[in-house]
Amino acid sequence: MSRTRWRLGLGATAFLVAAGLVPAPAHAEDVTDYAITVDPAAKGAKIDDTMYGVFFEDINRAADGGLYAELVQNRSFEYSTADNSSYTPLTSWTVDGTAQVVNDDGRLNTRNRNYLSLAAGSSVTNAGYNTGIHLDEGKKYDFSVWARAGAGTQLAVSLQDADGALATARRVAVTKSGWARYKATFTATRTSSAGRLTVASSAAAALDMVSLFPRDTYRGESNGLRKDLAEKIAALRPGFVRFPGGCLVNTGSMEDYSEASGWQRKRSYQWKDTIGPVEQRATNSNFWGYNQSYGLGYYEYFRLSEDLGAMPLPVVPALVTGCGQNQAVADDALLKRHVQDTLDLIEFANGPVTSTWGKKRAQMGHPKPFRLTHIEVGNEENLPNEFFARFKEFRAAVQAKYPDIQVISNSGPDDSGTTFDTAWQLNKDAKVDMVDEHYYNSTQWFLQNNDRYDSYDRNGPKVFLGEYASLGNTFKNGLAEAAFMTGLERNADVVKLASYAPLFANEDYVQWRPDLVWFNNHASWNSANYEVQKLFMNNVGDRVVPSTATGTPSLLAPITGAVGLSTWATTAAYDDVKVTDADGRALLTDDFSSGASRWTHTGGGSWSVQDGQYVQTDVAAENTMVSAGDPSWHDYDLQVKATKKAGKEGFLVAFGVKDTGNYYWWNIGGWNNTQSAVEQAVDGGKSTLISKAGSVETGRTYDVDVKVRGRQVTLYLDGQEWDSFKDDRPAEPFRQVVTKDKKTGDLIVKVVNAQDSAARTAIDLGGAKVASKARVTTLAAAPDAVNSETSTAVAPVTSTFDGVAGKFSYTFPANSVTFLRIRQR
C-alpha cells in the first residue's frame, strides 16, 4: 500500500500504528472535522441482491486471448481483412514448406468456411497471443484438431520456445476417412510465456480447429474459462452478469451468417451464431477491430452466470445501430425475425427439454433451465424515437408469451442532453420497467453528482446503471467512483442494478481504457477501481439505514484559465481572436498577421498561418489544441472567427485552460457534426455540461463569443445567445452511506474521503446498541497510485477498531475508502 500522510483519532491511532498498519499521524492542520448522524429507527430503501454486477463485452481482447482459455490464435483460419486491414487467414501462423487456406466445398461445415491445406512434409506454427502461448511447468494441456487425410498420415505436434521443447512431442495418426477430430495431451516440462505450437504432417492433409486448452480452467470445465480471470469475477460476488455488449450488439449488419446474406462478416452479435459445437459456430468481425470466434458464446455466458450465482442479463439488438453508425434498419421481416430470436432465446434459457430450444440447451449438457428473468433490448441508441418504435415490438412480444420476463430499455450514450431527455420521456410514457443509463465522466463529475438519483421519480421506471467509469485507473478515479456509489446505494429504491465497464483489458490489445481488470498471457491484476468495486460488492447490506453528514467547507473561486483553439477529425481556420477583461480592456488580440508566436501547440495535428488565418490542416487529427494567454485570467470575453474547411466535425473553442488535461471547450459541430456541447476536462477526463443538436456548414465563417463571469458562462454564436451554464456544483470529497446486513445484524458505515486531509468525524449511531469493536476495511493510497502486474499500490487493509459506542469519533485517512462493520447487540 502506498504510504500517504493520514491520521486516525482516539484509541485507533495507537492500535493501528502499533500493529504496523498505518503511518504515524499527520499534523493537526491536515484534519477536517465532520459529523455523521445515523437514524437506525428509520426505514431506508431495500437493497436487492442484484444491486451490483459485472458487464462483459469482448473489447480489449476480453474473450479470445482473454477469458476464453483457448491458447491458439486464429485456430480456424477465419481471420479476414473484414476484421482488421492487417489480417490474413494465416495471421498468427507461420508456414514451413507449403500451406494455403482454402474456401471450397471440402470445408469442415458450411459455417466454418476456411480450412488449411498442408502439403506433405510441411508444418504450421502458431504464435498464440501477446508474447506467445503460456505454459506452466507440470500442468496438462489438451490438444485437438479436425483433420482430413489419407489413412496412415502422421501429424507431429510439438510445443517449444526459443530455448527448445516445452513438452514431449506427440504423434497423432489419422485413422478415419473424411473429417474427424483427433486429440493429444501435453504436460509442460518448463514454464514459458513465449511458447509456439507446431503441427507437421507426413502427407497432404486438411486441418481445421487447431486447439490447445489448459486442463486447469475455471471450475475444471473443458473448453472453459481462463481460471485467474474468472476467479477475479467470482471474487466480486456479482449479482448479475450483463453480456455480450455493448457496441457488439448494435453495430453492423443485422442479417444472419448464411449464403443468402453473402456470409456477412460485420454483423451485430446474434445469439444463435454462438451455440452448439464450437466447430459449427459462426465467425464474426468484432466492432473493436479484430476477429471473434464465438468459442465463448451464449451457453458459456449462461454457465458462467450460474457458476457465479449471478442473474444472467443478455442484451439483444434492437435493429437501430449506434456507436457512431446511427442507422435505423427498416425491414419488417428482419425485425420480426429478431423478435422471434429473442423469444427463442428465452426458450433456450428457460424452456423445458421438450421444447425446441430447451432441447438444444440440454444437448449442450444443461437440461436444467438457466432461470432467465431480465433481458435488455438495444444499447446506447442515439436515435431515440426510431429505437423506441422497435423496442415496443420486442416488449409486446415478450410480455405476451413470457409476462414474468422484465424487458429493459435504455436512454442513449450520455448522462444528459436531447437524446437522453427524449429517450427518458418515451420510457416514462410507455411505463417501461427499467432504463439502462451509461456514462463515462471525469472524477469531478462523479464527485459533483452523488445526488443524481435523489430527485428521480420514485414511481417511474427503475434505473439500470449498465456502464460507468471515471476515465482512469488511478486511485483518485476509484475514490470518485466510490463517492458516487454511496449515492447509488442511498437511492437503491430507484437504482436497481449497477455495473462498472468495461471488465477486462489485455494490455497488448487495448481499444478502450480504463478497465477493471488488466491481464496478459500469463498474469492478471486488479485495478484500483476493482478494489473499490470489490469492497462495495462484498459489503452491500440488505437495507439502507438513513443517515446524514456535514459537508466540506468550500469557497468556489471564479473560473480561471487561458484560451484555446482545437479541431477533431476536421481542418479549420481561426482569425481575429480577441480576449477582453470585464472592463473591456484587451488581454489578447491576434489577427495572425505577424504569425502565431503567442500560441503554444500542446495537441496533435499541424498548425500554420495561411492567408492571415491560423489553420489546422490535418483532417484526421484529434484534439489538436493550441492555447494562448495566462492561466490566471478570469472574468473575460473570448471572441474568435472560426471556419470549418473539411472533415467529419466542426471546431472547438476553449476557455478556462489550465493545462493539457484541465479546460473547458465549446465543441461546435461535434459527434460527426450532429450536436454541439460544452465539455469540461478534469485531469484528462471529459464530462458534458450542456449539449444541443446542431451542425456547422463547411466554408462558412462563424462568430464565436464566450463570456465568463465568475462561474457563469454565456455562449453566443453569430451574435445570438446559444446557451449558458453555471459551473458551481461542489465536488464534495466526503461522502457516506450506512446499510444494514440482515444476516449478521451489522451496521456497515461506508465513508469516502477523497481529499488530502484526514476527516476527523463524530459519529452518532442514534441510540443503537452496538458492540465496542468494529471490523475495519480500508483502502488508502496516494491519489495517483496505480496497480500493475508487478506492484499493488492499492489493496485493502483489515483491522479492528476498539472504540465504538452510541457516539464515538473516528478519523478517516486522507484519500481513503473505509468500511466499518459494527455489530448490533
PDB file of C-alpha atoms in Angstrom, residues 283-513:
ATOM      1  CA  THR A 283     -17.213 -16.306 -37.010  1.00  0.00           C
ATOM      2  CA  ASN A 284     -17.624 -12.550 -36.963  1.00  0.00           C
ATOM      3  CA  SER A 285     -15.810  -9.272 -37.328  1.00  0.00           C
ATOM      4  CA  ASN A 286     -15.591  -7.680 -33.909  1.00  0.00           C
ATOM      5  CA  PHE A 287     -16.573  -3.990 -33.835  1.00  0.00           C
ATOM      6  CA  TRP A 288     -13.379  -3.238 -31.917  1.00  0.00           C
ATOM      7  CA  GLY A 289     -11.104  -4.225 -34.796  1.00  0.00           C
ATOM      8  CA  TYR A 290     -10.372  -7.922 -34.569  1.00  0.00           C
ATOM      9  CA  ASN A 291     -11.996 -11.329 -35.082  1.00  0.00           C
ATOM     10  CA  GLN A 292     -14.262 -13.048 -32.566  1.00  0.00           C
ATOM     11  CA  SER A 293     -14.552 -16.813 -32.788  1.00  0.00           C
ATOM     12  CA  TYR A 294     -17.688 -17.291 -30.644  1.00  0.00           C
ATOM     13  CA  GLY A 295     -15.944 -20.071 -28.757  1.00  0.00           C
ATOM     14  CA  LEU A 296     -17.217 -18.017 -25.835  1.00  0.00           C
ATOM     15  CA  GLY A 297     -20.921 -17.757 -26.598  1.00  0.00           C
ATOM     16  CA  TYR A 298     -24.338 -17.553 -25.018  1.00  0.00           C
ATOM     17  CA  TYR A 299     -24.223 -21.017 -23.490  1.00  0.00           C
ATOM     18  CA  GLU A 300     -20.909 -20.200 -21.808  1.00  0.00           C
ATOM     19  CA  TYR A 301     -22.255 -16.855 -20.564  1.00  0.00           C
ATOM     20  CA  PHE A 302     -25.252 -18.586 -19.012  1.00  0.00           C
ATOM     21  CA  ARG A 303     -22.995 -21.210 -17.422  1.00  0.00           C
ATOM     22  CA  LEU A 304     -20.705 -18.527 -16.018  1.00  0.00           C
ATOM     23  CA  SER A 305     -23.663 -16.663 -14.537  1.00  0.00           C
ATOM     24  CA  GLU A 306     -24.905 -19.865 -12.941  1.00  0.00           C
ATOM     25  CA  ASP A 307     -21.468 -20.726 -11.564  1.00  0.00           C
ATOM     26  CA  LEU A 308     -21.242 -17.259 -10.020  1.00  0.00           C
ATOM     27  CA  GLY A 309     -24.732 -17.447  -8.564  1.00  0.00           C
ATOM     28  CA  ALA A 310     -25.496 -14.327 -10.611  1.00  0.00           C
ATOM     29  CA  MET A 311     -28.517 -13.300 -12.638  1.00  0.00           C
ATOM     30  CA  PRO A 312     -27.890 -13.599 -16.407  1.00  0.00           C
ATOM     31  CA  LEU A 313     -28.766 -10.387 -18.251  1.00  0.00           C
ATOM     32  CA  PRO A 314     -28.396 -10.706 -22.040  1.00  0.00           C
ATOM     33  CA  VAL A 315     -28.633  -7.771 -24.446  1.00  0.00           C
ATOM     34  CA  VAL A 316     -30.174  -8.283 -27.903  1.00  0.00           C
ATOM     35  CA  PRO A 317     -30.101  -6.000 -30.985  1.00  0.00           C
ATOM     36  CA  ALA A 318     -32.962  -3.547 -31.441  1.00  0.00           C
ATOM     37  CA  LEU A 319     -32.233  -3.046 -35.173  1.00  0.00           C
ATOM     38  CA  VAL A 320     -31.030   0.513 -34.648  1.00  0.00           C
ATOM     39  CA  THR A 321     -27.269   0.794 -34.906  1.00  0.00           C
ATOM     40  CA  GLY A 322     -25.257   3.001 -32.577  1.00  0.00           C
ATOM     41  CA  CYS A 323     -21.643   3.653 -31.576  1.00  0.00           C
ATOM     42  CA  GLY A 324     -21.223   6.165 -34.401  1.00  0.00           C
ATOM     43  CA  GLN A 325     -23.201   4.236 -37.056  1.00  0.00           C
ATOM     44  CA  ASN A 326     -26.671   5.551 -36.103  1.00  0.00           C
ATOM     45  CA  GLN A 327     -28.913   3.916 -38.690  1.00  0.00           C
ATOM     46  CA  ALA A 328     -32.425   2.543 -38.216  1.00  0.00           C
ATOM     47  CA  VAL A 329     -32.998  -0.702 -40.099  1.00  0.00           C
ATOM     48  CA  ALA A 330     -36.292  -0.504 -41.981  1.00  0.00           C
ATOM     49  CA  ASP A 331     -37.084  -4.135 -42.750  1.00  0.00           C
ATOM     50  CA  ASP A 332     -40.247  -5.557 -41.178  1.00  0.00           C
ATOM     51  CA  ALA A 333     -39.344  -9.154 -41.993  1.00  0.00           C
ATOM     52  CA  LEU A 334     -35.921  -8.743 -40.397  1.00  0.00           C
ATOM     53  CA  LEU A 335     -37.467  -7.084 -37.341  1.00  0.00           C
ATOM     54  CA  LYS A 336     -39.909  -9.953 -36.933  1.00  0.00           C
ATOM     55  CA  ARG A 337     -37.054 -12.450 -37.209  1.00  0.00           C
ATOM     56  CA  HIS A 338     -35.083 -10.691 -34.450  1.00  0.00           C
ATOM     57  CA  VAL A 339     -38.168 -10.512 -32.235  1.00  0.00           C
ATOM     58  CA  GLN A 340     -38.639 -14.254 -32.730  1.00  0.00           C
ATOM     59  CA  ASP A 341     -34.946 -14.812 -31.998  1.00  0.00           C
ATOM     60  CA  THR A 342     -35.490 -13.052 -28.677  1.00  0.00           C
ATOM     61  CA  LEU A 343     -38.418 -15.318 -27.836  1.00  0.00           C
ATOM     62  CA  ASP A 344     -36.304 -18.300 -28.834  1.00  0.00           C
ATOM     63  CA  LEU A 345     -33.522 -17.064 -26.545  1.00  0.00           C
ATOM     64  CA  ILE A 346     -35.882 -17.085 -23.579  1.00  0.00           C
ATOM     65  CA  GLU A 347     -36.922 -20.618 -24.530  1.00  0.00           C
ATOM     66  CA  PHE A 348     -33.261 -21.654 -24.820  1.00  0.00           C
ATOM     67  CA  ALA A 349     -32.632 -20.290 -21.321  1.00  0.00           C
ATOM     68  CA  ASN A 350     -35.810 -21.384 -19.568  1.00  0.00           C
ATOM     69  CA  GLY A 351     -37.699 -23.831 -21.769  1.00  0.00           C
ATOM     70  CA  PRO A 352     -38.280 -27.494 -20.918  1.00  0.00           C
ATOM     71  CA  VAL A 353     -36.164 -30.140 -22.633  1.00  0.00           C
ATOM     72  CA  THR A 354     -39.236 -30.995 -24.717  1.00  0.00           C
ATOM     73  CA  SER A 355     -39.197 -27.533 -26.329  1.00  0.00           C
ATOM     74  CA  THR A 356     -37.211 -26.849 -29.497  1.00  0.00           C
ATOM     75  CA  TRP A 357     -34.620 -24.589 -27.914  1.00  0.00           C
ATOM     76  CA  GLY A 358     -34.715 -26.153 -24.480  1.00  0.00           C
ATOM     77  CA  LYS A 359     -33.742 -29.399 -26.184  1.00  0.00           C
ATOM     78  CA  LYS A 360     -30.733 -27.682 -27.755  1.00  0.00           C
ATOM     79  CA  ARG A 361     -29.675 -26.429 -24.323  1.00  0.00           C
ATOM     80  CA  ALA A 362     -29.994 -29.948 -22.942  1.00  0.00           C
ATOM     81  CA  GLN A 363     -27.970 -31.357 -25.853  1.00  0.00           C
ATOM     82  CA  MET A 364     -25.175 -28.966 -24.898  1.00  0.00           C
ATOM     83  CA  GLY A 365     -25.131 -30.502 -21.423  1.00  0.00           C
ATOM     84  CA  HIS A 366     -27.575 -28.443 -19.354  1.00  0.00           C
ATOM     85  CA  PRO A 367     -31.071 -29.915 -19.091  1.00  0.00           C
ATOM     86  CA  LYS A 368     -31.993 -27.603 -16.180  1.00  0.00           C
ATOM     87  CA  PRO A 369     -33.226 -24.107 -17.071  1.00  0.00           C
ATOM     88  CA  PHE A 370     -30.957 -21.103 -16.546  1.00  0.00           C
ATOM     89  CA  ARG A 371     -33.676 -19.052 -14.811  1.00  0.00           C
ATOM     90  CA  LEU A 372     -33.537 -16.001 -17.041  1.00  0.00           C
ATOM     91  CA  THR A 373     -35.614 -13.151 -15.557  1.00  0.00           C
ATOM     92  CA  HIS A 374     -34.348  -9.996 -17.336  1.00  0.00           C
ATOM     93  CA  ILE A 375     -33.485  -9.200 -20.915  1.00  0.00           C
ATOM     94  CA  GLU A 376     -32.268  -5.915 -22.397  1.00  0.00           C
ATOM     95  CA  VAL A 377     -33.196  -4.685 -25.873  1.00  0.00           C
ATOM     96  CA  GLY A 378     -30.674  -2.368 -27.515  1.00  0.00           C
ATOM     97  CA  ASN A 379     -27.622  -0.467 -26.332  1.00  0.00           C
ATOM     98  CA  GLU A 380     -26.952   3.279 -26.378  1.00  0.00           C
ATOM     99  CA  GLU A 381     -29.124   4.015 -29.414  1.00  0.00           C
ATOM    100  CA  ASN A 382     -28.657   7.631 -30.490  1.00  0.00           C
ATOM    101  CA  LEU A 383     -31.985   7.696 -32.382  1.00  0.00           C
ATOM    102  CA  PRO A 384     -34.465   7.504 -29.505  1.00  0.00           C
ATOM    103  CA  ASN A 385     -37.686   7.662 -31.497  1.00  0.00           C
ATOM    104  CA  GLU A 386     -36.600   5.046 -34.021  1.00  0.00           C
ATOM    105  CA  PHE A 387     -35.245   2.830 -31.256  1.00  0.00           C
ATOM    106  CA  PHE A 388     -38.355   3.051 -29.145  1.00  0.00           C
ATOM    107  CA  ALA A 389     -40.666   2.163 -32.018  1.00  0.00           C
ATOM    108  CA  ARG A 390     -38.754  -1.101 -32.373  1.00  0.00           C
ATOM    109  CA  PHE A 391     -38.337  -1.628 -28.625  1.00  0.00           C
ATOM    110  CA  LYS A 392     -42.126  -1.686 -28.230  1.00  0.00           C
ATOM    111  CA  GLU A 393     -42.340  -4.544 -30.745  1.00  0.00           C
ATOM    112  CA  PHE A 394     -39.890  -6.607 -28.697  1.00  0.00           C
ATOM    113  CA  ARG A 395     -41.533  -5.783 -25.390  1.00  0.00           C
ATOM    114  CA  ALA A 396     -45.039  -6.602 -26.633  1.00  0.00           C
ATOM    115  CA  ALA A 397     -43.945  -9.985 -27.978  1.00  0.00           C
ATOM    116  CA  VAL A 398     -42.051 -10.913 -24.801  1.00  0.00           C
ATOM    117  CA  GLN A 399     -44.830  -9.769 -22.462  1.00  0.00           C
ATOM    118  CA  ALA A 400     -47.421 -11.714 -24.472  1.00  0.00           C
ATOM    119  CA  LYS A 401     -45.536 -15.017 -24.221  1.00  0.00           C
ATOM    120  CA  TYR A 402     -43.375 -14.538 -21.123  1.00  0.00           C
ATOM    121  CA  PRO A 403     -45.085 -11.986 -18.839  1.00  0.00           C
ATOM    122  CA  ASP A 404     -42.646 -12.673 -15.995  1.00  0.00           C
ATOM    123  CA  ILE A 405     -39.620 -11.543 -18.022  1.00  0.00           C
ATOM    124  CA  GLN A 406     -38.604  -7.932 -17.375  1.00  0.00           C
ATOM    125  CA  VAL A 407     -37.644  -6.110 -20.591  1.00  0.00           C
ATOM    126  CA  ILE A 408     -35.077  -3.329 -20.134  1.00  0.00           C
ATOM    127  CA  SER A 409     -34.801  -0.233 -22.334  1.00  0.00           C
ATOM    128  CA  ASN A 410     -32.049   2.422 -22.451  1.00  0.00           C
ATOM    129  CA  SER A 411     -31.526   6.185 -22.549  1.00  0.00           C
ATOM    130  CA  GLY A 412     -28.746   6.515 -25.133  1.00  0.00           C
ATOM    131  CA  PRO A 413     -24.983   7.014 -24.742  1.00  0.00           C
ATOM    132  CA  ASP A 414     -24.859  10.084 -22.459  1.00  0.00           C
ATOM    133  CA  ASP A 415     -25.864  11.180 -18.971  1.00  0.00           C
ATOM    134  CA  SER A 416     -27.860  14.175 -20.235  1.00  0.00           C
ATOM    135  CA  GLY A 417     -28.837  16.083 -23.362  1.00  0.00           C
ATOM    136  CA  THR A 418     -31.519  15.917 -26.038  1.00  0.00           C
ATOM    137  CA  THR A 419     -31.229  12.187 -26.761  1.00  0.00           C
ATOM    138  CA  PHE A 420     -31.246  11.366 -23.052  1.00  0.00           C
ATOM    139  CA  ASP A 421     -34.277  13.546 -22.330  1.00  0.00           C
ATOM    140  CA  THR A 422     -36.243  12.243 -25.320  1.00  0.00           C
ATOM    141  CA  ALA A 423     -35.469   8.624 -24.508  1.00  0.00           C
ATOM    142  CA  TRP A 424     -36.430   9.014 -20.860  1.00  0.00           C
ATOM    143  CA  GLN A 425     -39.728  10.656 -21.752  1.00  0.00           C
ATOM    144  CA  LEU A 426     -40.575   7.830 -24.151  1.00  0.00           C
ATOM    145  CA  ASN A 427     -39.732   5.285 -21.473  1.00  0.00           C
ATOM    146  CA  LYS A 428     -41.818   7.057 -18.848  1.00  0.00           C
ATOM    147  CA  ASP A 429     -44.827   7.468 -21.137  1.00  0.00           C
ATOM    148  CA  ALA A 430     -44.743   3.769 -22.008  1.00  0.00           C
ATOM    149  CA  LYS A 431     -44.289   2.738 -18.359  1.00  0.00           C
ATOM    150  CA  VAL A 432     -41.123   0.787 -19.094  1.00  0.00           C
ATOM    151  CA  ASP A 433     -39.921  -1.302 -16.137  1.00  0.00           C
ATOM    152  CA  MET A 434     -36.248  -0.306 -16.233  1.00  0.00           C
ATOM    153  CA  VAL A 435     -33.973   2.039 -18.199  1.00  0.00           C
ATOM    154  CA  ASP A 436     -30.253   1.478 -18.767  1.00  0.00           C
ATOM    155  CA  GLU A 437     -28.091   4.579 -18.352  1.00  0.00           C
ATOM    156  CA  HIS A 438     -24.451   4.819 -19.484  1.00  0.00           C
ATOM    157  CA  TYR A 439     -21.842   7.482 -18.841  1.00  0.00           C
ATOM    158  CA  TYR A 440     -18.078   7.875 -18.709  1.00  0.00           C
ATOM    159  CA  ASN A 441     -17.109  11.111 -16.998  1.00  0.00           C
ATOM    160  CA  SER A 442     -14.362  12.901 -15.085  1.00  0.00           C
ATOM    161  CA  THR A 443     -13.619  12.367 -11.416  1.00  0.00           C
ATOM    162  CA  GLN A 444     -15.030  15.809 -10.724  1.00  0.00           C
ATOM    163  CA  TRP A 445     -18.356  14.876 -12.337  1.00  0.00           C
ATOM    164  CA  PHE A 446     -18.677  11.837 -10.085  1.00  0.00           C
ATOM    165  CA  LEU A 447     -17.855  13.903  -7.006  1.00  0.00           C
ATOM    166  CA  GLN A 448     -20.391  16.534  -8.073  1.00  0.00           C
ATOM    167  CA  ASN A 449     -23.223  14.121  -8.879  1.00  0.00           C
ATOM    168  CA  ASN A 450     -23.594  11.987  -5.766  1.00  0.00           C
ATOM    169  CA  ASP A 451     -27.181  13.269  -5.570  1.00  0.00           C
ATOM    170  CA  ARG A 452     -28.024  12.449  -9.206  1.00  0.00           C
ATOM    171  CA  TYR A 453     -30.785   9.994  -8.328  1.00  0.00           C
ATOM    172  CA  ASP A 454     -32.161  11.814  -5.279  1.00  0.00           C
ATOM    173  CA  SER A 455     -34.719  13.599  -7.449  1.00  0.00           C
ATOM    174  CA  TYR A 456     -35.698  10.726  -9.764  1.00  0.00           C
ATOM    175  CA  ASP A 457     -39.394   9.797  -9.834  1.00  0.00           C
ATOM    176  CA  ARG A 458     -39.938   7.033  -7.273  1.00  0.00           C
ATOM    177  CA  ASN A 459     -42.960   5.824  -9.279  1.00  0.00           C
ATOM    178  CA  GLY A 460     -41.276   5.906 -12.686  1.00  0.00           C
ATOM    179  CA  PRO A 461     -39.039   3.370 -14.433  1.00  0.00           C
ATOM    180  CA  LYS A 462     -36.207   1.961 -12.350  1.00  0.00           C
ATOM    181  CA  VAL A 463     -32.578   2.613 -13.325  1.00  0.00           C
ATOM    182  CA  PHE A 464     -30.012   0.118 -14.509  1.00  0.00           C
ATOM    183  CA  LEU A 465     -26.622   1.854 -14.492  1.00  0.00           C
ATOM    184  CA  GLY A 466     -25.161  -0.576 -17.024  1.00  0.00           C
ATOM    185  CA  GLU A 467     -21.916   1.214 -17.837  1.00  0.00           C
ATOM    186  CA  TYR A 468     -19.981   3.835 -15.903  1.00  0.00           C
ATOM    187  CA  ALA A 469     -16.388   4.763 -15.090  1.00  0.00           C
ATOM    188  CA  SER A 470     -14.415   7.891 -14.246  1.00  0.00           C
ATOM    189  CA  LEU A 471     -11.929   7.678 -17.129  1.00  0.00           C
ATOM    190  CA  GLY A 472      -8.847   6.454 -15.289  1.00  0.00           C
ATOM    191  CA  ASN A 473      -7.331   3.621 -13.281  1.00  0.00           C
ATOM    192  CA  THR A 474      -5.614   5.684 -10.582  1.00  0.00           C
ATOM    193  CA  PHE A 475      -6.815   5.597  -7.001  1.00  0.00           C
ATOM    194  CA  LYS A 476      -8.378   9.037  -7.342  1.00  0.00           C
ATOM    195  CA  ASN A 477     -10.652   7.518 -10.003  1.00  0.00           C
ATOM    196  CA  GLY A 478     -11.621   4.765  -7.596  1.00  0.00           C
ATOM    197  CA  LEU A 479     -12.265   7.349  -4.883  1.00  0.00           C
ATOM    198  CA  ALA A 480     -14.578   9.366  -7.133  1.00  0.00           C
ATOM    199  CA  GLU A 481     -16.463   6.221  -8.150  1.00  0.00           C
ATOM    200  CA  ALA A 482     -16.744   5.149  -4.507  1.00  0.00           C
ATOM    201  CA  ALA A 483     -18.203   8.530  -3.567  1.00  0.00           C
ATOM    202  CA  PHE A 484     -20.736   8.155  -6.366  1.00  0.00           C
ATOM    203  CA  MET A 485     -21.617   4.600  -5.292  1.00  0.00           C
ATOM    204  CA  THR A 486     -22.712   5.841  -1.880  1.00  0.00           C
ATOM    205  CA  GLY A 487     -25.366   7.798  -3.783  1.00  0.00           C
ATOM    206  CA  LEU A 488     -26.370   4.700  -5.752  1.00  0.00           C
ATOM    207  CA  GLU A 489     -26.944   2.788  -2.522  1.00  0.00           C
ATOM    208  CA  ARG A 490     -28.795   5.646  -0.885  1.00  0.00           C
ATOM    209  CA  ASN A 491     -31.148   5.538  -3.888  1.00  0.00           C
ATOM    210  CA  ALA A 492     -31.464   1.756  -4.075  1.00  0.00           C
ATOM    211  CA  ASP A 493     -35.230   2.129  -4.490  1.00  0.00           C
ATOM    212  CA  VAL A 494     -34.522   3.748  -7.889  1.00  0.00           C
ATOM    213  CA  VAL A 495     -31.146   2.311  -8.947  1.00  0.00           C
ATOM    214  CA  LYS A 496     -31.724  -1.434  -9.000  1.00  0.00           C
ATOM    215  CA  LEU A 497     -28.635  -2.598 -10.942  1.00  0.00           C
ATOM    216  CA  ALA A 498     -25.160  -1.107 -11.498  1.00  0.00           C
ATOM    217  CA  SER A 499     -22.011  -2.335 -13.252  1.00  0.00           C
ATOM    218  CA  TYR A 500     -18.651  -0.695 -13.912  1.00  0.00           C
ATOM    219  CA  ALA A 501     -17.447  -1.028 -17.502  1.00  0.00           C
ATOM    220  CA  PRO A 502     -15.512  -2.426 -19.243  1.00  0.00           C
ATOM    221  CA  LEU A 503     -14.477  -5.501 -17.289  1.00  0.00           C
ATOM    222  CA  PHE A 504     -11.253  -6.749 -18.947  1.00  0.00           C
ATOM    223  CA  ALA A 505      -8.292  -5.447 -20.933  1.00  0.00           C
ATOM    224  CA  ASN A 506      -5.405  -7.381 -22.431  1.00  0.00           C
ATOM    225  CA  GLU A 507      -2.504  -4.956 -22.080  1.00  0.00           C
ATOM    226  CA  ASP A 508      -1.297  -5.626 -25.647  1.00  0.00           C
ATOM    227  CA  TYR A 509      -4.681  -5.203 -27.357  1.00  0.00           C
ATOM    228  CA  VAL A 510      -6.317  -2.114 -25.874  1.00  0.00           C
ATOM    229  CA  GLN A 511      -9.152  -0.278 -27.644  1.00  0.00           C
ATOM    230  CA  TRP A 512     -10.634   1.334 -24.550  1.00  0.00           C
ATOM    231  CA  ARG A 513      -9.437   2.435 -21.162  1.00  0.00           C
TER     232      ARG A 513
END
